[in-house]
CSV table of C-alpha atoms in Angstrom, one decimal:
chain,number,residue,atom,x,y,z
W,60,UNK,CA,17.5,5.1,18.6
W,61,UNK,CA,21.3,6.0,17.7
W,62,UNK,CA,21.0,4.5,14.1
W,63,UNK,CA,17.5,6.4,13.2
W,64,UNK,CA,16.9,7.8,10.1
W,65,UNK,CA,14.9,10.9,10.3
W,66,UNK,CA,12.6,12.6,6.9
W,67,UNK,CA,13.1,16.1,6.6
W,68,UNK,CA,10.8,16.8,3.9
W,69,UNK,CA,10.7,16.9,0.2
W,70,UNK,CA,8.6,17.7,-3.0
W,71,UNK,CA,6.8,15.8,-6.1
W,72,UNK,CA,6.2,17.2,-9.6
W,73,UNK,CA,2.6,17.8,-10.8
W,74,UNK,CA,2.0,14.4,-11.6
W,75,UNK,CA,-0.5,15.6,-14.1
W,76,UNK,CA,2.2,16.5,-17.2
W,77,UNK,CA,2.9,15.7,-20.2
W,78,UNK,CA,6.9,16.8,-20.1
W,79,UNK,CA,7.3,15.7,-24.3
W,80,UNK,CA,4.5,17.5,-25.2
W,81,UNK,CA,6.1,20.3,-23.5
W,82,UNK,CA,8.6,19.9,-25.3
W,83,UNK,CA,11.0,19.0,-22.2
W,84,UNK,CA,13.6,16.2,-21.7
W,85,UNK,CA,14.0,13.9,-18.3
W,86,UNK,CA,16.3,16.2,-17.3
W,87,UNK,CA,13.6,19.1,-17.2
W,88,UNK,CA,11.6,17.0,-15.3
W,89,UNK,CA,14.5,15.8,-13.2
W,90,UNK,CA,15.8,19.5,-12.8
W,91,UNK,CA,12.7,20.7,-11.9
W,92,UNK,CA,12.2,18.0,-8.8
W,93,UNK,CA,15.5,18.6,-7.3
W,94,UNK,CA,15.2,22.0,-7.1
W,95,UNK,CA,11.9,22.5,-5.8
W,96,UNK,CA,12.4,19.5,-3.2
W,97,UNK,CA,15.7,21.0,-2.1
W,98,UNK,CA,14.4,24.7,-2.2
W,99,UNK,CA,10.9,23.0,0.1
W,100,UNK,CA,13.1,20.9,2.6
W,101,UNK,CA,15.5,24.3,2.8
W,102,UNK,CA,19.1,22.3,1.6
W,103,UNK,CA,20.9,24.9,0.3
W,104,UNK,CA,24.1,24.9,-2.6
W,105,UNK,CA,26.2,26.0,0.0
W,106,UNK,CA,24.8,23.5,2.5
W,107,UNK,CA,25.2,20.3,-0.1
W,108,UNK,CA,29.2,21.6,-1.0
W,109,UNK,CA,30.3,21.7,3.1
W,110,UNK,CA,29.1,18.1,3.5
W,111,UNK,CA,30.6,16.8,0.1
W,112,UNK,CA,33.6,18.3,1.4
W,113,UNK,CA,33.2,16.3,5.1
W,114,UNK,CA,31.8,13.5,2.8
W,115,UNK,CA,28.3,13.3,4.6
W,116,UNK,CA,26.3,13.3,1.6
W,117,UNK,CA,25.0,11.0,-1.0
W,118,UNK,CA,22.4,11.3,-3.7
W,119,UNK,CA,20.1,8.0,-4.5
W,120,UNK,CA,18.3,7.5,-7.6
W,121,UNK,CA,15.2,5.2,-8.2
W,122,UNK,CA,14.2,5.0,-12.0
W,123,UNK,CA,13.3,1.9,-14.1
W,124,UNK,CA,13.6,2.3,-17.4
W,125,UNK,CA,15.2,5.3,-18.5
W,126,UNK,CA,17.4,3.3,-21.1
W,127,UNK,CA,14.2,2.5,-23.0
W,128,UNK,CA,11.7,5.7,-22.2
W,129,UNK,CA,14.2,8.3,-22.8
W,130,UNK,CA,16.8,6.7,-24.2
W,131,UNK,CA,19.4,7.3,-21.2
W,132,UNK,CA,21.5,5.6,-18.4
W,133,UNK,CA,23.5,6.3,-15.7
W,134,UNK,CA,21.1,8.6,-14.3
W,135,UNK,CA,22.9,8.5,-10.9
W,136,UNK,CA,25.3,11.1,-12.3
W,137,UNK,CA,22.8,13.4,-13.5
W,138,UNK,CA,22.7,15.9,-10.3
W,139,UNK,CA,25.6,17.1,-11.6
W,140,UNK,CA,23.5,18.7,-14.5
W,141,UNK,CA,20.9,20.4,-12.0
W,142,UNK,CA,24.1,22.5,-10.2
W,143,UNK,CA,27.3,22.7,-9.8
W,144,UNK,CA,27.2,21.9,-6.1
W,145,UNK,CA,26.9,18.1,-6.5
W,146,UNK,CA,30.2,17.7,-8.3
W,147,UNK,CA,31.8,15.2,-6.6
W,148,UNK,CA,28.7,14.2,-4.3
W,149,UNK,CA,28.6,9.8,-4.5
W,150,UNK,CA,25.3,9.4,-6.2
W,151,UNK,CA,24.4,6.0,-8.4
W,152,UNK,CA,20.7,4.7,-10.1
W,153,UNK,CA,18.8,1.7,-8.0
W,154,UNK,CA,16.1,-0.2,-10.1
W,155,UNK,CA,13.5,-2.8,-8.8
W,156,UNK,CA,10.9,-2.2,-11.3
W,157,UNK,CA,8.2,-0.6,-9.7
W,158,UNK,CA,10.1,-0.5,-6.3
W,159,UNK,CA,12.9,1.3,-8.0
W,160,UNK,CA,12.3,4.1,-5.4
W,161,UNK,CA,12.0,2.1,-2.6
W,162,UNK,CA,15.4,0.5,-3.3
W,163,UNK,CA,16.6,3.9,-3.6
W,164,UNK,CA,15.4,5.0,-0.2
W,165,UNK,CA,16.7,1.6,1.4
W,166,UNK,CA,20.2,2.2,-0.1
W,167,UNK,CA,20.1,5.2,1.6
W,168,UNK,CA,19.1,4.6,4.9
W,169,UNK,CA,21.5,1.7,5.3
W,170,UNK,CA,24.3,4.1,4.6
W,171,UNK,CA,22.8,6.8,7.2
W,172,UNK,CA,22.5,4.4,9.3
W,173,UNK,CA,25.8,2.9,9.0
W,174,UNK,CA,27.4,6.2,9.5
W,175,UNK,CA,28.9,6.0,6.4
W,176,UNK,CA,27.0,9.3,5.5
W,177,UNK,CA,25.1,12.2,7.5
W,178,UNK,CA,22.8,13.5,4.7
W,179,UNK,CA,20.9,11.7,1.7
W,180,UNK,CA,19.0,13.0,-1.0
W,181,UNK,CA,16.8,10.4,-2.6
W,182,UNK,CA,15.2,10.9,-6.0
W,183,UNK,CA,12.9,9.2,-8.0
W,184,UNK,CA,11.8,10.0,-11.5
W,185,UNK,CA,10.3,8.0,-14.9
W,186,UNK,CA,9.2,10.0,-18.1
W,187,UNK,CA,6.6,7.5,-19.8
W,188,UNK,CA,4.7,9.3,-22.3
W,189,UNK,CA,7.4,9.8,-25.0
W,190,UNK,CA,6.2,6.7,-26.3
W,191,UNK,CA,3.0,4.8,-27.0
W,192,UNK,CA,1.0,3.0,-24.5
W,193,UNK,CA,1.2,-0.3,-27.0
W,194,UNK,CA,5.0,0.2,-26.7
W,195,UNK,CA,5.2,1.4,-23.3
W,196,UNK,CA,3.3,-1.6,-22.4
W,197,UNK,CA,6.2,-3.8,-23.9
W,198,UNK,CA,8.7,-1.7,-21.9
W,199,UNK,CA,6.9,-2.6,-18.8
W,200,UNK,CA,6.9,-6.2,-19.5
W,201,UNK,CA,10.6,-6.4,-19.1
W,202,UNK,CA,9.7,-6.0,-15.1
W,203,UNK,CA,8.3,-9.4,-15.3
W,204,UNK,CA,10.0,-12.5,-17.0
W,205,UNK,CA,10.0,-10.7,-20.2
W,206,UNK,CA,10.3,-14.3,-22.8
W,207,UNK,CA,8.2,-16.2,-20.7
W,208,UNK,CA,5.0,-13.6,-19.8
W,209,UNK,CA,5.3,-10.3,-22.0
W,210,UNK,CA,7.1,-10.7,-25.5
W,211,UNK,CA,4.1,-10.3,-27.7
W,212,UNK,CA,1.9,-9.8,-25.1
W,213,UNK,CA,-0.1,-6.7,-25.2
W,214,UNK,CA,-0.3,-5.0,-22.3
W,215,UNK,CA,1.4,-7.8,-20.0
W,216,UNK,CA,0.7,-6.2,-16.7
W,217,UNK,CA,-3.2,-6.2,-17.1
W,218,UNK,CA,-3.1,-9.1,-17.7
W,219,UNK,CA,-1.2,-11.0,-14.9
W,220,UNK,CA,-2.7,-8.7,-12.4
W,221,UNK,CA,-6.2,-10.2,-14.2
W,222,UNK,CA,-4.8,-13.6,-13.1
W,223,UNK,CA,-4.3,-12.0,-9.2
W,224,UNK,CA,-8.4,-10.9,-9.4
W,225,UNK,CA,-8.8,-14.8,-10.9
W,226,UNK,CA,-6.6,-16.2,-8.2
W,227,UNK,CA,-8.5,-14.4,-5.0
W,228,UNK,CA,-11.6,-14.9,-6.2
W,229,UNK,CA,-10.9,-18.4,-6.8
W,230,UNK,CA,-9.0,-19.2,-3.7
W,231,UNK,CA,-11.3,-17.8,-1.4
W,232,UNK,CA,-14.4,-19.2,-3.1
W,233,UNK,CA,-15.8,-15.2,-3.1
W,234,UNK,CA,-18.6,-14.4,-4.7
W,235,UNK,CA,-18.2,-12.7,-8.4
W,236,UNK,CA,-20.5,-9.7,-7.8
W,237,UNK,CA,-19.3,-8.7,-4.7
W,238,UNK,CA,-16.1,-9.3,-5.3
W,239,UNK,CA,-16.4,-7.0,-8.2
W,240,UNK,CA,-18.3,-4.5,-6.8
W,241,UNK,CA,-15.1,-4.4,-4.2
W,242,UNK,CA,-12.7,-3.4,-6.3
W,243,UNK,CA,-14.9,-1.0,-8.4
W,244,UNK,CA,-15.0,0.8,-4.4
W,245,UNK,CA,-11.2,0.6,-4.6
W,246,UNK,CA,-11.3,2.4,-8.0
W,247,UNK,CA,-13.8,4.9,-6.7
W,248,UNK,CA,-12.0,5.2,-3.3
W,249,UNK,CA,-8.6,6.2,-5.4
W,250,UNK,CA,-10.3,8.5,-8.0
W,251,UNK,CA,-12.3,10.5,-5.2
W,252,UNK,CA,-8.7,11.5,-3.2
W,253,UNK,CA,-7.3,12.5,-5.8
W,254,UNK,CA,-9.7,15.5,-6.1
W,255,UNK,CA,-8.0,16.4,-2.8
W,256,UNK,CA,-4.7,16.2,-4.3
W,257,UNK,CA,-3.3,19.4,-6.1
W,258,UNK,CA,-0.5,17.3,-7.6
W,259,UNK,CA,-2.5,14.3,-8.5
W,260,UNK,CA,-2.6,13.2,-12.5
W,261,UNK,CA,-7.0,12.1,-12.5
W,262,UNK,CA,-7.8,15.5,-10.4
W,263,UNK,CA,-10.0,16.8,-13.0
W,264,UNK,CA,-11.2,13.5,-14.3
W,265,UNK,CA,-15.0,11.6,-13.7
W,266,UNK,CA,-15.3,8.7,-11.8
W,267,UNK,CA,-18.0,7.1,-9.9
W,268,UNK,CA,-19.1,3.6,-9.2
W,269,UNK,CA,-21.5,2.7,-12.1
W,270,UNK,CA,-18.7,3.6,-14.3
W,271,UNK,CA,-15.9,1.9,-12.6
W,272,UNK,CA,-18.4,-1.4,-12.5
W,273,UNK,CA,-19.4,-0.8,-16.0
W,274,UNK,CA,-16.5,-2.8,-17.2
W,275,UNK,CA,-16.1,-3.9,-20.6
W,276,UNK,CA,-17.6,-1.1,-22.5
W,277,UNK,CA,-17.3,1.3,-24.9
W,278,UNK,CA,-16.2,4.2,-22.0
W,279,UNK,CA,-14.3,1.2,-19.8
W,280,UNK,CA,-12.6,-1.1,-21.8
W,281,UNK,CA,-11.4,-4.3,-20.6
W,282,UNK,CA,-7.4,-4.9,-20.3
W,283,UNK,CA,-6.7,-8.0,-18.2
W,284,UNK,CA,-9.0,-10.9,-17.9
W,285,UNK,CA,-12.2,-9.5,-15.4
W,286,UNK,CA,-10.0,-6.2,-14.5
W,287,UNK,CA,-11.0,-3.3,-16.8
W,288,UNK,CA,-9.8,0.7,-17.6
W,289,UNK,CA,-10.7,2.3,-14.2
W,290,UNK,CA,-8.7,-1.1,-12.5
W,291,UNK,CA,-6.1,0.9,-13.8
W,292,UNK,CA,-2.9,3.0,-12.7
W,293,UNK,CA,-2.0,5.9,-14.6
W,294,UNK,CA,0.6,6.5,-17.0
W,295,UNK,CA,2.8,9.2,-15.8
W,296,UNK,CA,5.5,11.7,-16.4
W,297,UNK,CA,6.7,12.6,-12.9
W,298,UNK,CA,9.2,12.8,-9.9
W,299,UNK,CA,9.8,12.8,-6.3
W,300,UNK,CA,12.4,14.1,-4.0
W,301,UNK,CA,12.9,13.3,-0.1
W,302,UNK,CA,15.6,14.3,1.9
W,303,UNK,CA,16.5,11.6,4.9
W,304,UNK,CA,19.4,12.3,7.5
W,305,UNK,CA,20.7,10.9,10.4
W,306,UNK,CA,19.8,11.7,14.0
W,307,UNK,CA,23.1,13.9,14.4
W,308,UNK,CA,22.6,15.7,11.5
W,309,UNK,CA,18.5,15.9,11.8
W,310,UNK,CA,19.8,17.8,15.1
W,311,UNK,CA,21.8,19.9,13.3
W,312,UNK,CA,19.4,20.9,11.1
W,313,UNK,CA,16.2,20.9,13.6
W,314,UNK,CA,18.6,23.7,15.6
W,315,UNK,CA,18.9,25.9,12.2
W,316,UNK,CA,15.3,26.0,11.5
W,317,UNK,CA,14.3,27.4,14.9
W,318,UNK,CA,12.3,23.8,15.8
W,319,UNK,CA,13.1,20.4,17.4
W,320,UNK,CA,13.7,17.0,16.6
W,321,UNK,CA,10.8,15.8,17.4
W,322,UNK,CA,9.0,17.9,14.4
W,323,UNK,CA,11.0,15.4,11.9
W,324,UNK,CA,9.2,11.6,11.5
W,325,UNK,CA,11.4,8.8,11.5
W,326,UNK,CA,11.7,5.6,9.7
W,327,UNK,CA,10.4,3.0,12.5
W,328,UNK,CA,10.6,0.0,10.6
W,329,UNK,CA,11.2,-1.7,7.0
W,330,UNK,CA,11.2,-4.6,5.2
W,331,UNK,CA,11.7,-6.2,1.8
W,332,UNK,CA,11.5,-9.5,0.3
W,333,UNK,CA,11.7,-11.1,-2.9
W,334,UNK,CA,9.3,-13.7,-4.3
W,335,UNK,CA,9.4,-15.9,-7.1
W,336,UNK,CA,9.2,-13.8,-10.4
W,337,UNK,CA,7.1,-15.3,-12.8
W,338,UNK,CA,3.4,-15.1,-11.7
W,339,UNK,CA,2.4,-18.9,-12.0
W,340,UNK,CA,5.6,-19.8,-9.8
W,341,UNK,CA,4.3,-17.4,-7.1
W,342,UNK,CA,0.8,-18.8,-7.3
W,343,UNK,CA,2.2,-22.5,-7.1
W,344,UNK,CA,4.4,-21.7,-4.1
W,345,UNK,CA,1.7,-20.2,-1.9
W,346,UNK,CA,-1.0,-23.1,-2.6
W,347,UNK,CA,-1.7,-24.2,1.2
W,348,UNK,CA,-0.8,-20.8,2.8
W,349,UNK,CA,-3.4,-18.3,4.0
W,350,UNK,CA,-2.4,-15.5,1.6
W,351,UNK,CA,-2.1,-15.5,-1.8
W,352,UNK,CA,1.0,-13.5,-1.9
W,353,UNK,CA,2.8,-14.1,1.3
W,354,UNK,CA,5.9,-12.7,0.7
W,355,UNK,CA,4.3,-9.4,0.4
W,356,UNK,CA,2.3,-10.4,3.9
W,357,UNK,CA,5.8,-11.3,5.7
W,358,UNK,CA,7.7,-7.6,4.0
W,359,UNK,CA,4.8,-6.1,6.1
W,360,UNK,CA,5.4,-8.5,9.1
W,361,UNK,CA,9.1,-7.8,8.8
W,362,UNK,CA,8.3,-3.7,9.0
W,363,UNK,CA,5.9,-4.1,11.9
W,364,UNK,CA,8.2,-6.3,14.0
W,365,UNK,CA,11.0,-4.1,13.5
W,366,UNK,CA,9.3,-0.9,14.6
W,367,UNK,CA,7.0,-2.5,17.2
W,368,UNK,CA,3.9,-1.9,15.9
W,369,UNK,CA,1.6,-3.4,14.3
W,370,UNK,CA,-1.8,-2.8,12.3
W,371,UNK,CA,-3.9,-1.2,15.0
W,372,UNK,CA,-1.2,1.7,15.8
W,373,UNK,CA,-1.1,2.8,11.7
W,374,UNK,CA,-3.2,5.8,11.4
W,375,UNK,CA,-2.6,5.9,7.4
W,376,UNK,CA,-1.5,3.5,4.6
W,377,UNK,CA,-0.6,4.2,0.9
W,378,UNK,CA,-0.3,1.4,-1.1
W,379,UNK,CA,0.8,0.1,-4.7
W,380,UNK,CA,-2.9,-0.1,-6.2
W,381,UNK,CA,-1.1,-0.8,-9.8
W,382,UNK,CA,-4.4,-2.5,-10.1
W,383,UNK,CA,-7.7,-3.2,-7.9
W,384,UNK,CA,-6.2,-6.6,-7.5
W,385,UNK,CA,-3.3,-5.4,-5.9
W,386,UNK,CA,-4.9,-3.1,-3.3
W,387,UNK,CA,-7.4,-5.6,-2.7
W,388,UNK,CA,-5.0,-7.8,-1.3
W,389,UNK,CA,-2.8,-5.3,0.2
W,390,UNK,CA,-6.0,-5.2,2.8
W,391,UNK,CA,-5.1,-8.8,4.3
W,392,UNK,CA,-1.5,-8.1,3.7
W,393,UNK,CA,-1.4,-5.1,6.6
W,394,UNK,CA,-3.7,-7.0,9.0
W,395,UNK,CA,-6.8,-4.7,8.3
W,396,UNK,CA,-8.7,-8.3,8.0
W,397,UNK,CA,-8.2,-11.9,7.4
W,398,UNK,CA,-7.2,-13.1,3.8
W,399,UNK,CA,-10.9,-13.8,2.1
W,400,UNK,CA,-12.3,-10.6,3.9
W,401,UNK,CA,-10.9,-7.8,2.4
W,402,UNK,CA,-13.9,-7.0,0.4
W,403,UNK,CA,-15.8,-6.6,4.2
W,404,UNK,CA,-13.4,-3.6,5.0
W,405,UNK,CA,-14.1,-2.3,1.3
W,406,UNK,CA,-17.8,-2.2,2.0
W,407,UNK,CA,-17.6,-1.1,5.5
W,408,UNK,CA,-15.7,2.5,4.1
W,409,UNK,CA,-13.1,1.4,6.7
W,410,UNK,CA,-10.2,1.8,3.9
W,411,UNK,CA,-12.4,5.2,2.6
W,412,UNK,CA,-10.8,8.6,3.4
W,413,UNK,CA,-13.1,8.7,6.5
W,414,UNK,CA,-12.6,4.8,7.5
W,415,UNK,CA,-10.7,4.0,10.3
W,416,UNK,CA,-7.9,2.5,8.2
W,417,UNK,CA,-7.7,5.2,4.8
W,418,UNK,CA,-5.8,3.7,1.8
W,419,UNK,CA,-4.2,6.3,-0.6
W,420,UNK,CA,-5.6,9.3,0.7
W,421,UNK,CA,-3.3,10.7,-2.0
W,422,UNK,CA,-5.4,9.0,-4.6
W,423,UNK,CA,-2.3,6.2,-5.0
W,424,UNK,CA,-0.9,5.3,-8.4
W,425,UNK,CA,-4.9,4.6,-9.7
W,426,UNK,CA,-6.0,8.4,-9.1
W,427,UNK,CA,-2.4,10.3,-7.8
W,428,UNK,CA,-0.1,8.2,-10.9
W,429,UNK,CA,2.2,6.0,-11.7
W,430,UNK,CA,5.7,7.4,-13.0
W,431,UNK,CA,7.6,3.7,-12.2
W,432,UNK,CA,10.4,4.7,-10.7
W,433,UNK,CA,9.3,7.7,-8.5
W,434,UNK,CA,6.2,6.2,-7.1
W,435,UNK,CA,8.1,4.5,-3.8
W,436,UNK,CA,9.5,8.1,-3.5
W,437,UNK,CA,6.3,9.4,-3.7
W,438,UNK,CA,4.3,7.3,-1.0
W,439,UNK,CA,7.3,7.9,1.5
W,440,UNK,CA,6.4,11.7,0.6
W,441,UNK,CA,3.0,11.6,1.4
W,442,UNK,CA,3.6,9.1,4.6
W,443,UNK,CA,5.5,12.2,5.7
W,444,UNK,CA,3.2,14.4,4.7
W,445,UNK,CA,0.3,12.6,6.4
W,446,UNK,CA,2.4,12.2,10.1
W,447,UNK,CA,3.7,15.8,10.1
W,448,UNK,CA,0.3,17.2,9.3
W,449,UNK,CA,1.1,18.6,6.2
W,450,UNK,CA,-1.2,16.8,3.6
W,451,UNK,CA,-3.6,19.9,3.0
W,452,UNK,CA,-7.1,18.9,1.8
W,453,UNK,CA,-6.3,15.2,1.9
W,454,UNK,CA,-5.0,15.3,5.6
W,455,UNK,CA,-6.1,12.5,7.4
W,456,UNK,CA,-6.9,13.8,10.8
W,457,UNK,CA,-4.7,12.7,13.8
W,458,UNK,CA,-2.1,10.7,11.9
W,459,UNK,CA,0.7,9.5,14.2
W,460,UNK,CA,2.2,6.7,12.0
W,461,UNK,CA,1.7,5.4,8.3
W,462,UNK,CA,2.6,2.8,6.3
W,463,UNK,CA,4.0,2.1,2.6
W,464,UNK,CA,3.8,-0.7,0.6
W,465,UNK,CA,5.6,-0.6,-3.1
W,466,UNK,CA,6.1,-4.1,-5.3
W,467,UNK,CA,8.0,-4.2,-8.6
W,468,UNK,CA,6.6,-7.1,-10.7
W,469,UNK,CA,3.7,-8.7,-10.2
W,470,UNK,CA,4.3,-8.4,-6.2
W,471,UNK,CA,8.2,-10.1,-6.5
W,472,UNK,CA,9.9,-7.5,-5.1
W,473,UNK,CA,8.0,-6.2,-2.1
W,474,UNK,CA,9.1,-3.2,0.0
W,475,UNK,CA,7.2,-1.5,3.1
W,476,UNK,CA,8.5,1.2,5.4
W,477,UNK,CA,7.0,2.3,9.0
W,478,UNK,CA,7.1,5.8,9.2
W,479,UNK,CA,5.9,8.4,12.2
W,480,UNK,CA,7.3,10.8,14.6
């Protein structure tokens, strides 16, 4: 492929953090993940100032919400603070809500692909906890149709991602308990990984089963309709850094290290669509159709048909479980089984660690975190991870190819990448 875009690594903060009660700014945090990605991937000062000079290299930024979490924009420009060695380097912010990352990366494998560039740095960072979660909960709102779903709404998110758990189990005439029981697995699933994951934010935290069905309790509090505490992603400080290139340069730089080209994964296949972006109008327009969210089942369609592959060639999935609900019907979405059936696969342990189809075995944005704008970043890190046999203690054995899925809103903007060697 003459237009492939090629992962050459990167590196992710310790997503367990609190960087304000550190007493550190974004710009520790997004210090810290640009020089430990660069320093991991082996992109040296030196390196970074030839290309600006041949004019091969941009920097990509995914954040949400920076205006309202820390008080600061324009968060393209901020490599400049980090070193010297990015003056002058074209970098600019991409937001999508939750898919702010994602944008980010797709920005900048168009303009590797187009030839426009050689070399991109892609970065994706959110610092949440300088605020309460009553006010970061507002902040969030403003990813859905902020007058019409979340002014004075508490918690808005729960809540229409409550409605998604209403909506499936409605739809597909399931029954309560099981259904349930299903996504208390998912929770379970998510929470267990992340004791794998030495970077993950619940790695020292309890879960099991009986607590994660024990909603609406003192210890499990509920949030969103039937959806409780541990249907939950985490609040999180964090960030993520990749570095994607071209094939020409991914040669280049395969020669310098002493290896090949074939030891670098490349992007097979993408997609992205938008659906309506109010809830109700999303739930209206797919009345009739198999899935519930089918804009999200067609982003995945559009990623397999472009790489020529489909679900029985992914070895590994990570997926936006911002709630239960969400991975639940991520399930259909990739083809593991038929809209209505997902709970089958839950119960089966084929989406478990061991299964033959393992969701998040980073622990996802329920047991890894949640910082908005890094966590596209993030899964494309651990996609790359999982296919270059790097993962550590949450490896999932033989991994050839893996596949991301990352929505902003409730599922409106919908973005999945291919990824494998």
């Amino acid at each position: 492929m003459k237009d492939a875009v090629y992962v050459l690594g990167g590196e992710q903060t310790d997503f367990q953090r609190n960087w304000t009660k550190e007493g550190k700014t974004f710009m520790s945090l997004f210090r810290e993940a640009v020089q430990d990605g660069l320093e991991k991937v082996g992109l040296t000062p030196d390196e970074i100032k030839k290309l600006n000079k041949q004019n091969r290299i941009g920097v990509f930024v995914g954040n949400f919400d920076a205006e309202q979490y820390a008080v600061q924009g324009h968060m393209g420009a901020f490599l400049t603070e980090v070193d010297p060695c990015f003056y002058g380097v074209p970098g600019a912010r991409y937001e999508a809500a939750c898919a702010s990352g994602s944008v980010a990366l797709d920005a900048a494998q168009t303009k590797l692909r187009s030839k426009d560039y050689d070399v991109a740095i892609v970065v994706g960072m959110e610092i949440m906890k300088t605020v309460s979660s009553s006010v970061g909960g507002d902040f969030l709102g403003t990813a859905a149709y902020y007058e019409k779903e979340a002014k004075g709404v508490q918690f808005p998110f729960p809540k229409l991602f409550g409605k998604l758990a209403d909506v499936l189990l409605e739809r597909y005439k399931l029954d309560e308990k099981r259904y349930m029981g299903a996504l208390a697995e998912i929770s379970r699933i998510n929470y267990a990984n992340a004791k794998r994951n030495p970077k993950a934010q619940t790695r020292s935290w309890f879960m099991n089963k009986e607590h994660a069905n024990a909603r609406g309790g003192e210890f499990n509090m509920a949030v969103g309709g039937r959806l409780a505490i541990t249907d939950c992603s985490q609040v999180t400080d964090g960030a993520a850094l990749v570095v994607l290139a071209n094939k020409n340069y991914a040669e280049e730089f395969a020669k310098k290290k002493g290896t090949k080209l074939s030891a670098y994964p490349k992007i097979k296949g993408w997609g992205h669509r938008v659906a309506p972006i109010t809830f109700d109008a999303k739930v209206a327009e797919s009345k009739g159709d198999k899935w519930v969210l089918p804009w999200t089942r067609q982003t995945v369609k559009d990623a397999y048909d472009r790489s020529g592959l489909n679900t029985k060639d992914i070895d590994v999935f990570e997926t936006h479980d911002c709630f239960t609900s969400s991975e639940y019907a991520a399930i259909s979405a990739f083809g593991i089984t038929q809209p209505g059936k997902e709970h089958e696969a839950i119960e089966d342990g084929v989406i478990d660690f061991n299964g033959k189809k393992p969701i998040n075995p980073s622990g996802g944005l329920i047991g890894a975190g949640h910082p908005v704008g890094a966590s596209g970043v993030r899964m494309m890190l651990d996609i790359y991870k999982q296919v270059t046999g790097t993962a550590g203690d949450y490896q999932v054995e033989g991994a050839k190819n893996g596949l991301m899925l990352n929505i902003g809103g409730s599922a409106t903007t919908n973005y999945v990448f291919v990824v494998g060697k």
